[in-house]
Coordinates of C-alpha atoms in Angstrom, one line a residue:
M334 CA -20.5 -4.3 1.0
F335 CA -17.7 -2.6 2.4
H336 CA -19.0 -1.4 6.4
I337 CA -16.5 0.8 8.3
S338 CA -17.4 0.4 11.8
R339 CA -16.2 2.8 15.3
P340 CA -16.9 0.9 18.3
N341 CA -18.4 2.1 20.8
R342 CA -19.4 5.3 18.9
R343 CA -23.5 2.6 -21.5
S344 CA -21.0 1.2 -23.7
L345 CA -17.0 0.5 -22.1
L346 CA -15.2 2.5 -25.5
S347 CA -15.8 6.1 -24.6
P348 CA -13.5 8.9 -24.3
M349 CA -12.9 8.3 -20.7
M350 CA -12.1 4.7 -21.0
L351 CA -9.6 5.7 -24.0
G352 CA -8.0 8.2 -21.9
L353 CA -6.3 5.5 -19.5
M354 CA -4.9 3.8 -22.5
L355 CA -3.2 7.7 -23.5
V356 CA -0.7 6.9 -20.6
A357 CA 2.9 6.3 -21.1
P358 CA 3.8 3.6 -18.1
Q359 CA 6.0 4.6 -15.9
L360 CA 9.7 3.9 -16.0
V361 CA 10.5 0.4 -13.7
G362 CA 14.1 1.6 -11.4
A363 CA 15.8 0.2 -8.4
H364 CA 14.7 2.4 -5.4
Q365 CA 15.4 1.9 -1.6
F366 CA 14.0 3.2 1.3
T367 CA 13.7 3.6 5.5
A368 CA 11.5 1.1 7.7
W369 CA 8.2 2.8 8.2
S370 CA 6.9 4.7 10.2
V371 CA 5.4 4.2 13.4
A372 CA 1.6 5.8 12.4
Q373 CA 0.1 8.2 13.2
P374 CA -3.3 9.6 12.5
E375 CA -4.1 12.7 9.8
P376 CA -4.6 15.4 11.4
G377 CA -7.8 17.4 10.4
V378 CA -9.0 14.3 7.8
S379 CA -11.4 12.0 10.4
S380 CA -14.8 12.5 12.2
P381 CA -14.6 11.8 15.7
T382 CA -18.5 10.8 15.6
A383 CA -18.4 9.2 12.7
A384 CA -16.2 5.9 10.9
D385 CA -13.7 7.4 8.0
G386 CA -11.3 4.8 6.2
C387 CA -10.4 3.3 2.3
P388 CA -7.9 6.7 2.1
I389 CA -5.5 7.5 -0.5
E390 CA -3.6 10.2 -1.8
S391 CA -4.6 11.6 -5.6
P392 CA -1.3 10.7 -7.6
N393 CA 0.6 14.6 -7.0
G394 CA -0.4 14.4 -3.4
L395 CA -2.4 17.4 -2.5
R396 CA -5.7 15.2 -2.7
L397 CA -7.5 12.4 -0.2
F398 CA -9.8 10.6 -1.8
F399 CA -11.6 8.0 1.2
A400 CA -15.0 6.4 2.4
S401 CA -17.0 7.9 4.9
N402 CA -20.8 7.3 6.5
R403 CA -21.2 11.0 7.9
N404 CA -24.6 12.2 6.8
P405 CA -24.4 10.0 3.7
I406 CA -27.3 11.4 1.0
G407 CA -29.1 7.9 0.8
G408 CA -29.3 8.1 5.2
A409 CA -29.0 5.2 7.0
S410 CA -29.0 2.4 4.5
D411 CA -26.6 4.3 2.8
T412 CA -23.2 3.3 4.3
N413 CA -21.2 5.3 3.1
D414 CA -20.0 8.4 0.5
I415 CA -17.1 9.6 -0.7
W416 CA -15.1 12.2 0.2
V417 CA -12.2 14.4 -0.6
A418 CA -9.4 16.3 1.5
E419 CA -7.4 19.0 -0.1
R420 CA -4.6 20.6 0.6
S421 CA -1.4 23.2 -1.2
S422 CA 1.5 20.8 -0.8
V423 CA 2.6 17.7 0.5
E424 CA 4.4 19.2 3.2
D425 CA 0.6 20.5 5.1
V426 CA -2.0 19.3 6.3
F427 CA -5.3 18.8 4.9
D428 CA -7.6 20.6 4.7
T429 CA -11.4 20.2 6.5
P430 CA -13.1 17.2 4.0
V431 CA -16.1 18.0 1.9
Q432 CA -17.7 15.4 -0.1
L433 CA -18.7 14.7 -3.5
P434 CA -21.4 15.0 -4.9
A435 CA -24.0 12.8 -6.8
P436 CA -23.5 11.1 -9.7
V437 CA -20.4 10.0 -7.4
N438 CA -22.5 9.9 -4.4
S439 CA -25.3 7.8 -4.6
T440 CA -27.9 6.3 -2.3
A441 CA -26.2 3.1 -2.2
A442 CA -22.5 1.9 -0.5
D443 CA -20.4 4.2 -2.8
F444 CA -16.5 3.3 -1.6
C445 CA -13.0 2.5 -2.2
P446 CA -12.1 5.9 -3.8
T447 CA -9.3 5.6 -6.4
P448 CA -8.2 9.0 -8.4
L449 CA -6.6 9.0 -11.4
N450 CA -4.6 11.8 -13.9
G451 CA -7.1 13.5 -15.5
K452 CA -9.1 13.7 -12.9
R453 CA -10.9 10.9 -13.3
L454 CA -11.8 8.4 -10.1
L455 CA -12.5 4.9 -9.8
F456 CA -14.3 3.2 -7.2
V457 CA -16.8 1.0 -5.9
S458 CA -20.3 1.3 -5.6
A459 CA -23.2 -1.5 -3.9
R460 CA -25.5 1.6 -6.7
A461 CA -29.0 -1.0 -8.0
I462 CA -28.5 -0.5 -11.9
P463 CA -29.5 -1.1 -15.2
G464 CA -26.4 -3.1 -15.1
A465 CA -25.0 -3.6 -12.6
C466 CA -23.0 -6.5 -11.1
G467 CA -23.6 -7.5 -8.0
A468 CA -22.7 -6.4 -4.3
G469 CA -20.2 -4.0 -5.4
D470 CA -19.0 -3.2 -8.8
I471 CA -16.0 -1.1 -9.4
Y472 CA -17.2 2.3 -11.9
I473 CA -15.2 5.1 -13.8
T474 CA -16.2 8.4 -13.5
R475 CA -14.6 11.6 -14.4
D476 CA -14.4 15.3 -13.0
H477 CA -15.3 17.5 -16.1
P478 CA -13.4 21.1 -16.5
V479 CA -17.1 22.4 -17.7
R480 CA -20.1 20.1 -16.6
G481 CA -18.3 18.1 -13.4
W482 CA -18.6 15.1 -12.5
E483 CA -19.7 13.1 -15.0
T484 CA -22.5 9.7 -14.7
P485 CA -20.0 6.5 -13.1
T486 CA -19.2 4.3 -16.5
N487 CA -19.5 0.3 -15.0
L488 CA -16.2 -2.2 -15.5
G489 CA -18.6 -4.8 -16.5
C490 CA -19.1 -8.2 -15.3
S491 CA -16.3 -11.2 -15.6
A492 CA -19.9 -13.6 -15.6
T493 CA -20.8 -11.9 -19.3
G494 CA -16.7 -12.0 -20.5
A495 CA -16.9 -7.9 -20.1
G496 CA -15.3 -7.1 -17.1
P497 CA -13.7 -7.5 -14.0
N498 CA -16.7 -7.7 -11.3
S499 CA -18.3 -10.5 -10.3
A500 CA -21.3 -10.9 -7.9
G501 CA -20.1 -11.2 -5.1
G502 CA -18.1 -7.6 -4.4
E503 CA -15.2 -5.7 -5.5
F504 CA -12.6 -3.4 -2.8
S505 CA -10.2 -0.9 -4.0
P506 CA -8.8 -1.0 -7.6
S507 CA -5.8 -0.2 -8.6
L508 CA -4.3 0.8 -11.9
V509 CA -0.8 0.7 -13.0
E510 CA 0.6 1.1 -16.7
T511 CA 3.9 -1.5 -17.3
A512 CA 5.3 -2.2 -19.8
Q513 CA 3.0 -5.7 -19.9
G514 CA -0.5 -3.2 -20.7
T515 CA -2.6 -1.2 -17.9
L516 CA -3.0 -3.5 -15.0
L517 CA -6.1 -3.8 -13.4
Y518 CA -5.4 -5.1 -9.3
F519 CA -8.2 -4.9 -6.6
S520 CA -9.7 -8.1 -4.6
S521 CA -13.3 -10.2 -5.3
P522 CA -14.8 -13.3 -3.8
G523 CA -11.7 -16.6 -4.7
Q524 CA -12.7 -20.0 -3.3
G525 CA -14.4 -20.6 -0.7
G526 CA -16.0 -17.2 -1.4
L527 CA -13.1 -15.9 0.6
Q528 CA -11.8 -12.4 -0.5
D529 CA -8.9 -12.8 -3.2
I530 CA -6.4 -10.2 -5.5
Y531 CA -7.0 -10.8 -8.7
V532 CA -5.7 -8.7 -11.9
S533 CA -7.2 -8.0 -15.3
L534 CA -6.0 -6.1 -18.4
Q535 CA -6.8 -3.8 -20.2
R536 CA -8.0 -4.6 -23.7
P537 CA -6.7 -2.6 -26.9
D538 CA -10.9 -1.5 -27.3
G539 CA -10.2 0.5 -23.6
S540 CA -12.3 -2.3 -21.3
F541 CA -11.1 -4.6 -18.9
A542 CA -11.0 -8.7 -19.1
P543 CA -12.0 -10.7 -16.4
G544 CA -9.8 -11.3 -13.4
T545 CA -7.4 -13.2 -13.1
P546 CA -6.1 -14.5 -8.8
V547 CA -2.7 -13.2 -8.7
S548 CA -1.3 -16.7 -7.0
E549 CA 1.7 -15.2 -5.9
V550 CA -0.3 -13.1 -3.0
N551 CA -3.5 -15.5 -2.3
L552 CA -3.0 -17.9 0.6
A553 CA -5.6 -20.4 0.3
G554 CA -8.4 -20.2 3.7
F555 CA -7.9 -16.7 4.5
H556 CA -8.7 -13.0 3.2
D557 CA -6.2 -10.9 1.4
Q558 CA -7.5 -7.5 -0.1
M559 CA -7.8 -4.0 -1.0
P560 CA -5.0 -4.2 -2.6
N561 CA -2.9 -0.9 -3.8
V562 CA -0.6 -1.4 -6.2
S563 CA 3.0 1.3 -6.5
R564 CA 3.4 4.0 -9.5
D565 CA 6.0 1.7 -11.1
G566 CA 4.0 -1.5 -10.3
L567 CA 7.0 -3.1 -8.1
E568 CA 5.4 -3.0 -5.0
M569 CA 2.1 -3.8 -3.4
A570 CA -0.1 -3.8 -0.5
F571 CA -2.8 -4.9 0.8
V572 CA -5.0 -6.3 4.3
S573 CA -5.2 -10.0 5.2
D574 CA -5.9 -11.6 7.7
R575 CA -3.7 -14.8 7.9
T576 CA -2.5 -16.9 11.3
G577 CA 0.5 -14.5 12.2
G578 CA -0.3 -11.4 12.4
A579 CA -1.4 -8.9 15.0
G580 CA -4.3 -8.4 14.4
S581 CA -8.3 -9.0 12.7
F582 CA -6.7 -7.5 9.9
D583 CA -2.6 -6.8 9.5
V584 CA -1.2 -4.2 6.2
Y585 CA 1.2 -6.6 4.0
V586 CA 3.7 -6.1 1.4
S587 CA 5.6 -7.7 -1.8
T588 CA 7.2 -6.0 -3.8
R589 CA 9.2 -7.6 -7.1
P590 CA 12.6 -6.6 -9.5
T591 CA 10.5 -5.5 -12.8
T592 CA 6.5 -5.9 -14.2
A593 CA 7.2 -8.3 -15.6
D594 CA 8.4 -11.1 -12.0
P595 CA 6.3 -12.8 -10.3
W596 CA 5.4 -11.0 -6.8
S597 CA 7.3 -12.0 -3.6
A598 CA 5.7 -14.0 -1.0
P599 CA 4.4 -10.9 1.6
V600 CA 5.8 -10.1 4.6
N601 CA 4.0 -8.5 7.5
L602 CA 3.8 -4.6 7.5
G603 CA 4.8 -5.0 12.5
P604 CA 4.3 -3.2 15.0
A605 CA 4.7 0.3 13.5
V606 CA 2.0 0.2 11.5
N607 CA -0.2 -3.4 12.6
T608 CA -2.3 -3.5 15.5
A609 CA -5.0 -5.9 16.9
A610 CA -7.4 -3.5 16.1
G611 CA -6.8 -4.0 12.3
E612 CA -5.8 -2.5 9.8
S613 CA -8.5 -1.8 6.3
R614 CA -7.6 0.2 2.7
P615 CA -4.6 0.3 2.5
S616 CA -3.0 3.0 -0.1
L617 CA 0.9 3.9 -1.2
S618 CA 2.3 8.2 -1.8
G619 CA 2.6 8.5 -5.8
D620 CA 6.2 8.8 -5.0
G621 CA 6.3 6.5 -2.0
H622 CA 7.1 7.7 0.7
R623 CA 3.0 8.1 2.5
L624 CA 1.3 4.3 3.5
H625 CA -2.4 5.9 4.4
F626 CA -4.7 3.4 5.4
G627 CA -8.3 3.2 7.7
R628 CA -8.7 1.4 11.9
L629 CA -10.9 1.9 14.0
G630 CA -12.5 4.6 12.1
D631 CA -10.5 6.8 11.4
I632 CA -7.4 7.3 9.5
W633 CA -3.8 7.0 9.6
V634 CA -0.8 7.2 7.9
S635 CA 2.9 6.2 7.8
T636 CA 6.1 7.4 5.6
R637 CA 9.2 6.1 5.3
V638 CA 12.1 8.3 3.5
Q639 CA 13.5 7.5 -0.4
M640 CA 17.1 6.5 -0.3
I641 CA 18.0 5.6 -3.5
G642 CA 16.7 5.2 -6.7
P643 CA 14.2 6.6 -9.4
R644 CA 10.6 6.8 -8.1

């Protein structure tokens, strides 16, 4: 189960699933950016009295989804609910966040939201319902224009071959369209029970296969978790507690020339982003210009400028 803290203070073959298969693959092209700026708190989003984390923008950058322990639906036993803040343009400050209603949020922990096109939302939940696989499973739902948020669908259990969810619990689903197919990245317990990064291929029927480890980025003996892959599939951000970092968990990135290539050796983003306090769940904006992440119960953002190439 994901926990953020502040020191001292039905069937998988559904219209929703099939809709994921109908999005055209993203074009892959060369791109180059400036270095990331020194991270700053995201204005107007974090609560001074609660812990917030797991931030991620909607594909158009106009909504920021995150997890928070402020006023949870399930009371004291519910460690996180999903919230969203909106803005008119990517240059504006986000408005006051609002809590998503049931059935997205439940009386159990709900976290790691990942908004998709078509008002769809992937997220992780510890809800104990029939068909649940473990401590935290990946679900998908949709904000229907008439009916509102639909009942979330569990992506299925790896133990039965039905899906990517394990008994140990998952973090940070990240969906990307590539020439090799639709890929779902996430982290899950691997060797020794430590979190590793996995990838799951979407099947022709719209369901997802059990995940396989992304060996290029996982380092034995350490947690590698909470991945987020860029829209073009060429850049992955995640956190790791491997030695050589600034804190308990640092943000690392891995890249590749094309989606057919293996991922590069991960690189620590350095002091502009990482601190001794430890960072969590980094996510890249759709245009690649912003990196959101959590630190000490607040939401932070670092920016960069694109120099050449399409995104």
